[in-house]
Each structure stands twice: as structure tokens, then as C-alpha cells.
């Protein structure tokens, strides 16, 4: 009797061990099938990229049940440093944000030349992208990244404050300065900037440059490389001088170097300042229920019609080291098919103009800049044509100038030229 009992117990233990092993094998099989897509981008949670990535995660995980999306969102300055570190250590995210042309340390040209990103020549819907969107995200004739937007740098303004102070949208630089003076005399800070995040200096500077540098010489940046033009030429010295004037006259918050972009945006939303220089991409962060926002190009022109600073926005590239290239190519094809849920969330990242053919502007807040864009009165963001690092030197020297008063516009221009000469041959 006892022997039969022991035999029965032994048999039951064997069955349990067998079932446990099967369960373990099954679980292991499931883990082998599961994929994790890592995504890295710059931006803020309630900004364009933050909203897109949250929707992207939900949709991809829904359409590909065996796939998990993990994304990291960092402020611009931290993003470049973190991305560089990951790339140099072979730990690249599967998908990451790159800038068009030569713009910044993570430009599409630099990333493609270094072999960090995948050639997208097999993308099914590439021809549905407008020429500007294709050219700015290509290198040596091949596509390497996908951008949904034409980004516009502009002047966000509080329509209620303008109305209360009888200010009409200024058409010239003198009219803009007059509007700022009216606001200042009324006890209202005309412009808030978060220059602690020094990239914001570009947001105003390039609007001035679009009116002062390029209309008379659209090839100015190309000629920098041949030596026909220099940053120390009158056009750029005047651009820097005009932008500095806003600080000299007290039209920009005096503590701008102590404020970051999110703080500056909040001050604008709290109606403690009438304007902020920022991009169309910041609409989600600046829109609110307390007042009506407007968006105009900075009229940095003496007469006539103003130009705007508009360029292909940042886009996503697939890492050349990714083990998920097949699924990511499928996702990119859906993002550009014109009908899928992935396409719908992708196209929403284009807050004003889009790179996708046939899609019209849907947000009326950008109506004021449509005429300039459609008539060709627009130029790319200046740094997109410069070696990465030139814009950082501009920001550093401009910050020194407004912070200490120990530099002049000519000093800023010379620092830019010196850095350009240093970098252009690298």
C-alpha cells in the first residue's frame, strides 16, 4: 500500500515538473516573439512630439500586439548630448529625431554620412511628399528621414491685449517697435523669451534674417562656403543689431537668460507678456482657454511685405543598427499612406504646413502667414545651411552681449564667421 502511494506521489511530481517545463518553454517562446521598439526625440510632453509619441505608442502596440514601444522625450540640449552618447556606444534607439539638411548635431546629412541611419529608398509613398520635404531629408540623392511638417518660426501674440491697446498687426519694423513701445508704456511686457534655453535665440534671429539677409541674396549661405560672403558683412551685422535693439529698449523680459522655454511659454499663457518668439510647433503648449492667440511673422522689414522663416521640420530616421527595420518600414509606409490611423496622427504633427501633398492648412491661427508662404516670401531656418555648431556660437556670443554688454553685434558676427571657418572643412 505504502509503495503504491509513493509511486503515485512520484508520478504526480513528474507530471507537475513536466507541465512546469512546458509552461516555461511556452513563456520563453512568447518572450522570443516580443519586440521592443525604442524611440528617442526632443520636445516636451504637451508639445507636438510628446503628443505624437504617446499616440504612436498606443497605435503601434494595438496594431502589432507582440510589440512594445518605449520612448524617451528630452529637452533639445539634453537630447543632442544623449543621442550622441548612445550612437557612440552602439546603443542607438531604433527610431530617433533628426534635423533637415545640415541643421544641428543630429542633422540628416551628418547622421547619413556617418552611417547611423537607414536608407529609405524602399519607402512606398516617398513621392507623396513635396519636393522640399524630400530634398531636405535626403543625402546624396537618397532619402533618410521622414518629416511631416514645414515648420514656421513666428511671433505668437495675445489678440486680447492687442485689441485692448488698439494695436493692429504691424507690417514693418518701425510699426513693430511702435507696438512694443505702446505696450511698455501701458505697463505690459511686450515680449517674453526663455534664452536660458539658448536655442530660442534662433527663433527671433532667423525671423529678422529672413527679411534682412536672404531677399536680396538667396544664395548668401552657399556663398559663405566659397568666401564670396561672410557673417561679418553688413546683412548679418544689421540682423544682429536689429534683434539686439529689442533687448536694449527693454521690450524683451530683462531676465530672459534666467528663463527656460517652458517658463517663458507659461508667462505668455499667464498674460504677463504680450508676445513670444517661438515656432508653430509650440501651438499645443501656448494655446489656452483664457485668451485668443495669434501668430504672425516678425515684420523685420523697412517697407513692403514681410518674409517668414519656414523650413522642413525635424523628422524620424531608422537606426542602421536596428533589429526592427522590417516593422519600422511597415510603420513608415502606413504613416504616409494618406488614410491609416498612423498617417492621421503623423500628419497632425504638422501644425501649420505639411510636407504631404494635397493637405491644406486646417488651423486658422496660422492664416496670417499663409500669404507669405504661398507667394514664396519665405526662407529656411538659417542654421540648416551652416555646419553644426555655428548656431551654438551665435547663441553663446549673443547671450554674452545681452548679459554683460561686453560684446557688440560685430563681435557676434565675427564669432560666427570664425566658428564657420573652423567647422566648414571638417
Coordinates of C-alpha atoms in Angstrom, one line a residue:
X1 CA 0.0 0.0 0.0
X2 CA 2.8 2.4 1.0
X3 CA 4.8 1.5 -2.2
X4 CA 1.7 2.3 -4.3
X5 CA 1.3 5.6 -2.5
X6 CA 4.9 6.6 -3.0
X7 CA 4.7 5.6 -6.7
X8 CA 1.6 7.7 -7.1
X9 CA 3.3 10.7 -5.5
X10 CA 6.3 10.3 -7.7
X11 CA 4.1 10.1 -10.8
X12 CA 2.3 13.3 -9.8
X13 CA 5.5 15.1 -9.2
X14 CA 6.8 14.1 -12.6
X15 CA 3.6 15.3 -14.2
X16 CA 3.9 18.6 -12.4
X17 CA 7.6 19.0 -13.4
X18 CA 6.7 18.2 -17.0
X19 CA 3.8 20.8 -17.0
X20 CA 6.1 23.3 -15.4
X21 CA 8.7 22.8 -18.0
X22 CA 6.1 23.1 -20.8
X23 CA 4.9 26.3 -19.3
X24 CA 8.4 27.6 -19.0
X25 CA 9.1 26.7 -22.7
X26 CA 5.8 28.4 -23.7
X27 CA 6.7 31.6 -21.8
X28 CA 10.2 31.6 -23.3
X29 CA 8.7 31.3 -26.8
X30 CA 6.4 34.3 -26.2
X31 CA 9.3 36.3 -24.9
X32 CA 11.3 35.5 -28.1
X33 CA 8.5 36.7 -30.2
X34 CA 8.0 40.0 -28.3
X35 CA 9.7 43.1 -29.8
X36 CA 10.6 46.4 -28.2
X37 CA 10.9 49.5 -30.4
X38 CA 12.8 52.3 -28.7
X39 CA 12.2 55.8 -29.8
X40 CA 14.0 59.0 -28.8
X41 CA 13.0 62.6 -29.6
X42 CA 13.4 66.1 -28.3
X43 CA 10.4 68.1 -27.1
X44 CA 8.0 68.5 -24.2
X45 CA 5.2 66.2 -23.0
X46 CA 2.4 68.6 -24.1
X47 CA 4.2 69.7 -27.3
X48 CA 3.9 68.3 -30.8
X49 CA 6.3 65.4 -30.4
X50 CA 5.1 64.5 -26.9
X51 CA 1.5 64.1 -28.1
X52 CA 2.6 62.3 -31.2
X53 CA 4.7 59.7 -29.4
X54 CA 2.0 58.9 -26.9
X55 CA -0.4 58.2 -29.7
X56 CA 2.3 56.4 -31.7
X57 CA 2.9 54.0 -28.8
X58 CA -0.8 53.2 -28.4
X59 CA -1.4 52.6 -32.1
X60 CA 1.7 50.5 -32.8
X61 CA 1.1 48.4 -29.7
X62 CA -2.5 47.9 -30.9
X63 CA -1.6 47.0 -34.5
X64 CA 1.4 44.9 -33.5
X65 CA 0.3 43.1 -30.3
X66 CA 3.7 41.4 -29.9
X67 CA 5.5 44.8 -29.9
X68 CA 6.2 47.3 -27.1
X69 CA 7.1 50.9 -27.8
X70 CA 9.4 52.7 -25.3
X71 CA 10.1 56.3 -25.9
X72 CA 12.3 58.9 -24.3
X73 CA 11.5 62.6 -24.7
X74 CA 14.2 65.2 -23.7
X75 CA 14.7 68.9 -24.0
X76 CA 16.7 69.9 -27.1
X77 CA 20.1 70.5 -25.5
X78 CA 19.9 67.2 -23.5
X79 CA 18.6 65.3 -26.5
X80 CA 21.6 66.0 -28.6
X81 CA 24.0 65.0 -25.8
X82 CA 22.1 61.8 -25.0
X83 CA 21.7 60.8 -28.6
X84 CA 25.4 61.4 -29.3
X85 CA 26.3 59.2 -26.3
X86 CA 24.0 56.4 -27.4
X87 CA 25.3 56.5 -31.0
X88 CA 29.0 56.4 -29.9
X89 CA 28.4 53.4 -27.6
X90 CA 26.4 51.4 -30.2
X91 CA 23.2 51.7 -28.2
X92 CA 21.2 53.7 -30.7
X93 CA 17.4 53.8 -30.3
X94 CA 15.5 52.2 -33.2
X95 CA 13.9 55.4 -34.2
X96 CA 15.1 58.9 -33.5
X97 CA 14.6 62.5 -34.4
X98 CA 16.9 64.2 -36.9
X99 CA 17.1 67.7 -38.3
X100 CA 17.0 68.5 -42.0
X101 CA 20.0 69.3 -44.2
X102 CA 22.9 70.4 -42.1
X103 CA 20.9 71.7 -39.1
X104 CA 22.5 70.8 -35.8
X105 CA 24.5 67.9 -34.4
X106 CA 21.8 65.4 -35.4
X107 CA 21.3 66.7 -39.0
X108 CA 20.2 64.1 -41.6
X109 CA 23.4 64.8 -43.6
X110 CA 25.7 64.2 -40.7
X111 CA 23.8 61.1 -39.5
X112 CA 23.7 59.6 -43.0
X113 CA 27.3 60.3 -43.8
X114 CA 28.4 58.7 -40.5
X115 CA 26.3 55.6 -41.4
X116 CA 24.0 55.9 -38.3
X117 CA 20.7 55.9 -40.2
X118 CA 19.0 53.6 -42.7
X119 CA 18.5 54.4 -46.4
X120 CA 14.7 54.7 -47.0
X121 CA 14.8 54.2 -50.8
X122 CA 12.2 51.4 -50.4
X123 CA 9.6 53.7 -48.9
X124 CA 6.4 53.1 -50.8
X125 CA 4.9 56.6 -50.6
X126 CA 8.0 58.8 -50.9
X127 CA 6.6 60.6 -54.0
X128 CA 3.6 61.8 -51.9
X129 CA 6.0 64.1 -50.2
X130 CA 6.6 67.6 -51.6
X131 CA 10.0 68.3 -53.1
X132 CA 11.1 70.5 -50.2
X133 CA 10.3 67.7 -47.8
X134 CA 12.1 65.1 -49.8
X135 CA 15.2 67.2 -50.6
X136 CA 15.7 68.4 -47.0
X137 CA 15.6 64.8 -45.7
X138 CA 17.9 63.3 -48.3
X139 CA 21.7 62.8 -48.6
X140 CA 23.5 62.3 -51.9
X141 CA 20.1 61.7 -53.6
X142 CA 18.8 59.1 -51.2
X143 CA 16.0 59.6 -48.6
X144 CA 17.0 59.0 -45.0
X145 CA 14.3 60.5 -42.8
X146 CA 10.6 61.3 -42.8
X147 CA 9.2 64.7 -41.8
X148 CA 5.6 65.7 -41.7
X149 CA 5.9 69.4 -41.4
X150 CA 7.1 72.7 -42.7
X151 CA 7.9 74.5 -39.5
X152 CA 7.4 78.2 -39.3
X153 CA 9.1 80.5 -36.8
X154 CA 6.9 83.3 -35.8
X155 CA 5.6 85.8 -33.3
X156 CA 2.9 84.5 -31.1
X157 CA 0.7 87.3 -29.7
X158 CA -2.2 87.8 -27.3
X159 CA -5.0 89.1 -29.5
X160 CA -6.9 90.4 -26.5
X161 CA -4.0 92.6 -25.3
X162 CA -3.5 93.9 -28.8
X163 CA -7.2 94.8 -29.1
X164 CA -7.3 96.4 -25.6
X165 CA -4.3 98.6 -26.5
X166 CA -5.6 99.5 -30.0
X167 CA -2.6 97.7 -31.7
X168 CA -3.0 96.4 -35.2
X169 CA -0.8 93.7 -36.6
X170 CA 2.4 95.6 -37.6
X171 CA 3.6 95.4 -41.2
X172 CA 7.1 97.0 -40.8
X173 CA 9.9 97.1 -38.3
X174 CA 9.1 100.6 -37.2
X175 CA 5.4 99.7 -36.7
X176 CA 6.6 96.7 -34.6
X177 CA 8.8 98.8 -32.4
X178 CA 5.9 101.3 -32.0
X179 CA 3.6 98.5 -30.9
X180 CA 6.3 97.4 -28.3
X181 CA 6.6 100.9 -27.0
X182 CA 2.8 101.2 -26.6
X183 CA 2.7 98.0 -24.6
X184 CA 5.7 99.0 -22.5
X185 CA 4.1 102.4 -21.6
X186 CA 0.9 100.5 -20.6
X187 CA 2.9 98.5 -18.1
X188 CA 2.8 95.3 -20.2
X189 CA 5.9 93.3 -21.0
X190 CA 6.0 93.3 -24.9
X191 CA 8.0 90.1 -25.4
X192 CA 9.0 87.2 -23.2
X193 CA 11.9 84.9 -24.2
X194 CA 13.4 81.8 -22.5
X195 CA 17.0 82.5 -23.5
X196 CA 18.3 80.1 -20.8
X197 CA 17.4 77.6 -23.5
X198 CA 19.7 79.3 -25.9
X199 CA 18.2 77.7 -29.0
X200 CA 15.3 80.2 -28.5
X201 CA 17.6 83.0 -29.7
X202 CA 17.3 81.4 -33.1
X203 CA 13.6 81.8 -33.0
X204 CA 13.8 85.6 -33.2
X205 CA 17.1 86.0 -35.0
X206 CA 16.1 83.9 -38.0
X207 CA 12.9 85.8 -38.5
X208 CA 15.0 89.0 -38.8
X209 CA 17.4 87.3 -41.2
X210 CA 14.6 86.1 -43.4
X211 CA 13.9 89.8 -44.1
X212 CA 17.4 91.3 -44.0
X213 CA 19.8 88.7 -45.3
X214 CA 18.1 86.5 -48.0
X215 CA 15.6 88.5 -50.0
X216 CA 18.5 90.4 -51.8
X217 CA 20.8 87.4 -51.9
X218 CA 19.0 84.0 -51.6
X219 CA 22.4 82.2 -52.1
X220 CA 24.1 84.0 -49.2
X221 CA 24.7 80.8 -47.3
X222 CA 26.1 78.9 -50.3
X223 CA 28.5 81.8 -50.9
X224 CA 29.7 81.5 -47.3
X225 CA 31.5 78.3 -48.4
X226 CA 33.2 80.0 -51.4
X227 CA 34.2 83.1 -49.4
X228 CA 32.0 85.4 -51.5
X229 CA 30.1 86.3 -48.4
X230 CA 30.8 86.5 -44.7
X231 CA 28.8 86.8 -41.5
X232 CA 30.7 90.0 -40.9
X233 CA 29.1 91.5 -44.0
X234 CA 26.5 94.3 -43.4
X235 CA 23.5 92.0 -43.8
X236 CA 24.2 89.8 -40.8
X237 CA 25.6 92.7 -38.6
X238 CA 22.4 94.5 -39.3
X239 CA 20.3 91.5 -38.4
X240 CA 22.1 91.0 -35.1
X241 CA 21.8 94.8 -34.4
X242 CA 18.1 94.8 -35.0
X243 CA 17.4 91.8 -32.8
X244 CA 19.6 93.4 -30.0
X245 CA 17.5 96.5 -30.3
X246 CA 14.6 94.7 -28.8
X247 CA 16.6 93.9 -25.7
X248 CA 18.3 97.3 -25.5
X249 CA 14.9 99.1 -25.4
X250 CA 13.5 96.8 -22.7
X251 CA 11.0 95.2 -25.0
X252 CA 12.2 91.7 -24.0
X253 CA 12.0 90.5 -20.4
X254 CA 15.2 91.6 -18.6
X255 CA 15.7 88.2 -17.0
X256 CA 15.4 86.2 -20.3
X257 CA 18.7 84.5 -19.6
X258 CA 17.3 83.0 -16.4
X259 CA 14.2 81.6 -18.1
X260 CA 13.8 78.4 -20.0
X261 CA 11.4 77.9 -22.9
X262 CA 8.6 76.2 -20.7
X263 CA 8.8 79.1 -18.2
X264 CA 8.6 81.7 -20.9
X265 CA 5.7 79.9 -22.5
X266 CA 3.9 79.9 -19.2
X267 CA 4.5 83.6 -18.7
X268 CA 2.9 84.2 -22.0
X269 CA -0.1 82.0 -21.2
X270 CA -0.5 83.8 -17.8
X271 CA -0.8 87.0 -19.9
X272 CA 2.2 88.6 -18.2
X273 CA 3.7 89.3 -21.7
X274 CA 2.0 90.1 -25.0
X275 CA 4.3 88.2 -27.3
X276 CA 6.8 85.4 -27.6
X277 CA 9.1 84.3 -30.5
X278 CA 8.5 80.6 -31.0
X279 CA 7.6 78.1 -33.6
X280 CA 4.3 76.9 -35.0
X281 CA 5.2 73.6 -33.3
X282 CA 4.5 75.2 -29.9
X283 CA 0.8 75.7 -30.6
X284 CA -0.2 72.9 -28.2
X285 CA 1.9 74.4 -25.4
X286 CA 0.7 78.0 -26.0
X287 CA -3.0 77.5 -26.9
X288 CA -5.3 78.1 -23.9
X289 CA -8.9 79.0 -22.9
X290 CA -8.1 82.4 -21.3
X291 CA -7.4 84.4 -24.4
X292 CA -7.2 84.1 -28.2
X293 CA -3.7 83.6 -29.6
X294 CA -2.4 84.9 -32.9
X295 CA 0.6 84.1 -35.0
X296 CA 2.4 86.5 -37.3
X297 CA 5.8 86.8 -39.0
X298 CA 8.1 89.3 -37.3
X299 CA 8.0 92.2 -39.8
X300 CA 11.7 93.0 -39.7
X301 CA 11.5 94.9 -43.0
X302 CA 11.7 98.6 -43.7
X303 CA 8.8 98.6 -46.2
X304 CA 6.8 96.3 -48.3
X305 CA 5.7 92.8 -47.4
X306 CA 7.5 90.8 -44.7
X307 CA 9.1 87.4 -45.2
X308 CA 8.8 84.5 -42.9
X309 CA 11.2 81.9 -41.7
X310 CA 9.8 78.5 -42.8
X311 CA 11.6 75.2 -43.2
X312 CA 11.2 71.4 -43.2
X313 CA 10.8 70.4 -39.6
X314 CA 12.6 67.6 -37.8
X315 CA 11.8 64.1 -38.8
X316 CA 12.3 60.5 -37.8
X317 CA 15.0 58.2 -39.1
X318 CA 15.5 54.5 -38.6
X319 CA 18.8 53.4 -37.0
X320 CA 21.1 51.4 -39.2
X321 CA 21.7 49.2 -36.2
X322 CA 18.0 48.5 -35.5
X323 CA 16.9 44.9 -35.4
X324 CA 13.3 46.1 -36.2
X325 CA 13.8 47.6 -39.6
X326 CA 11.1 45.5 -41.3
X327 CA 8.4 46.6 -38.9
X328 CA 9.6 50.2 -38.9
X329 CA 9.5 50.3 -42.7
X330 CA 5.9 49.0 -42.5
X331 CA 5.1 51.7 -40.0
X332 CA 6.7 54.4 -42.2
X333 CA 4.6 53.2 -45.1
X334 CA 1.4 53.5 -43.1
X335 CA 2.4 56.9 -41.8
X336 CA 2.5 58.1 -45.4
X337 CA -0.4 56.2 -47.0
X338 CA -2.9 59.0 -46.6
X339 CA -5.6 57.0 -44.8
X340 CA -4.4 54.9 -41.9
X341 CA -4.6 55.8 -38.2
X342 CA -0.8 56.1 -38.1
X343 CA -1.0 58.6 -41.0
X344 CA -3.6 60.6 -39.2
X345 CA -1.5 61.1 -36.0
X346 CA 1.6 61.7 -38.1
X347 CA 0.0 64.4 -40.2
X348 CA -1.3 66.2 -37.0
X349 CA 2.3 66.9 -36.1
X350 CA 2.3 69.4 -39.0
X351 CA 0.7 72.3 -37.1
X352 CA 0.8 74.8 -40.0
X353 CA 2.0 73.5 -43.3
X354 CA 2.7 69.9 -44.2
X355 CA 5.2 68.0 -46.4
X356 CA 2.4 65.7 -47.6
X357 CA 1.0 66.7 -51.0
X358 CA -2.6 67.9 -51.2
X359 CA -3.2 68.6 -47.5
X360 CA -4.4 72.1 -46.8
X361 CA -3.9 74.2 -43.7
X362 CA -6.6 73.4 -41.2
X363 CA -5.7 75.6 -38.2
X364 CA -6.9 79.2 -38.7
X365 CA -4.5 80.6 -36.2
X366 CA -1.8 80.4 -38.9
X367 CA -3.9 82.3 -41.5
X368 CA -1.7 85.4 -41.2
X369 CA 1.4 83.6 -42.5
X370 CA -0.3 81.8 -45.4
X371 CA 0.1 84.6 -48.0
X372 CA 3.8 84.9 -47.4
X373 CA 4.3 81.1 -47.6
X374 CA 2.1 80.7 -50.8
X375 CA 3.8 83.6 -52.6
X376 CA 7.3 82.4 -51.9
X377 CA 8.1 85.1 -49.3
X378 CA 9.8 82.6 -47.0
X379 CA 13.3 81.3 -46.3
X380 CA 14.6 78.3 -44.5
X381 CA 15.9 78.5 -40.9
X382 CA 19.4 79.9 -41.4
X383 CA 21.3 77.2 -39.5
X384 CA 20.1 74.5 -41.8
X385 CA 22.8 75.6 -44.3
X386 CA 25.6 76.0 -41.7
X387 CA 28.0 73.4 -40.3
X388 CA 26.6 72.2 -36.9
X389 CA 28.0 74.3 -34.1
X390 CA 27.9 77.7 -36.0
X391 CA 24.5 78.4 -34.5
X392 CA 25.7 77.5 -31.0
X393 CA 28.5 80.1 -31.3
X394 CA 25.9 82.7 -32.4
X395 CA 23.7 81.9 -29.4
X396 CA 26.7 81.9 -26.9
X397 CA 28.0 85.3 -28.1
X398 CA 24.6 86.9 -28.4
X399 CA 23.9 85.7 -24.8
X400 CA 27.2 87.3 -23.7
X401 CA 26.3 90.5 -25.4
X402 CA 22.9 90.9 -23.8
X403 CA 24.0 89.5 -20.5
X404 CA 27.2 91.5 -19.9
X405 CA 27.2 94.3 -22.5
X406 CA 30.8 93.4 -23.3
X407 CA 30.2 92.4 -26.9
X408 CA 28.8 94.1 -29.9
X409 CA 26.8 92.9 -33.0
X410 CA 30.1 93.0 -34.9
X411 CA 31.7 90.7 -32.2
X412 CA 28.8 88.3 -32.6
X413 CA 29.2 88.3 -36.4
X414 CA 32.9 87.7 -36.1
X415 CA 32.5 84.9 -33.7
X416 CA 30.0 83.2 -36.1
X417 CA 32.5 83.7 -39.0
X418 CA 35.4 82.3 -37.0
X419 CA 33.4 79.2 -36.0
X420 CA 32.1 78.7 -39.5
X421 CA 35.7 78.8 -40.9
X422 CA 36.7 76.3 -38.2
X423 CA 33.9 73.9 -39.0
X424 CA 33.3 74.1 -42.7
X425 CA 36.3 71.9 -43.6
X426 CA 35.6 69.2 -41.1

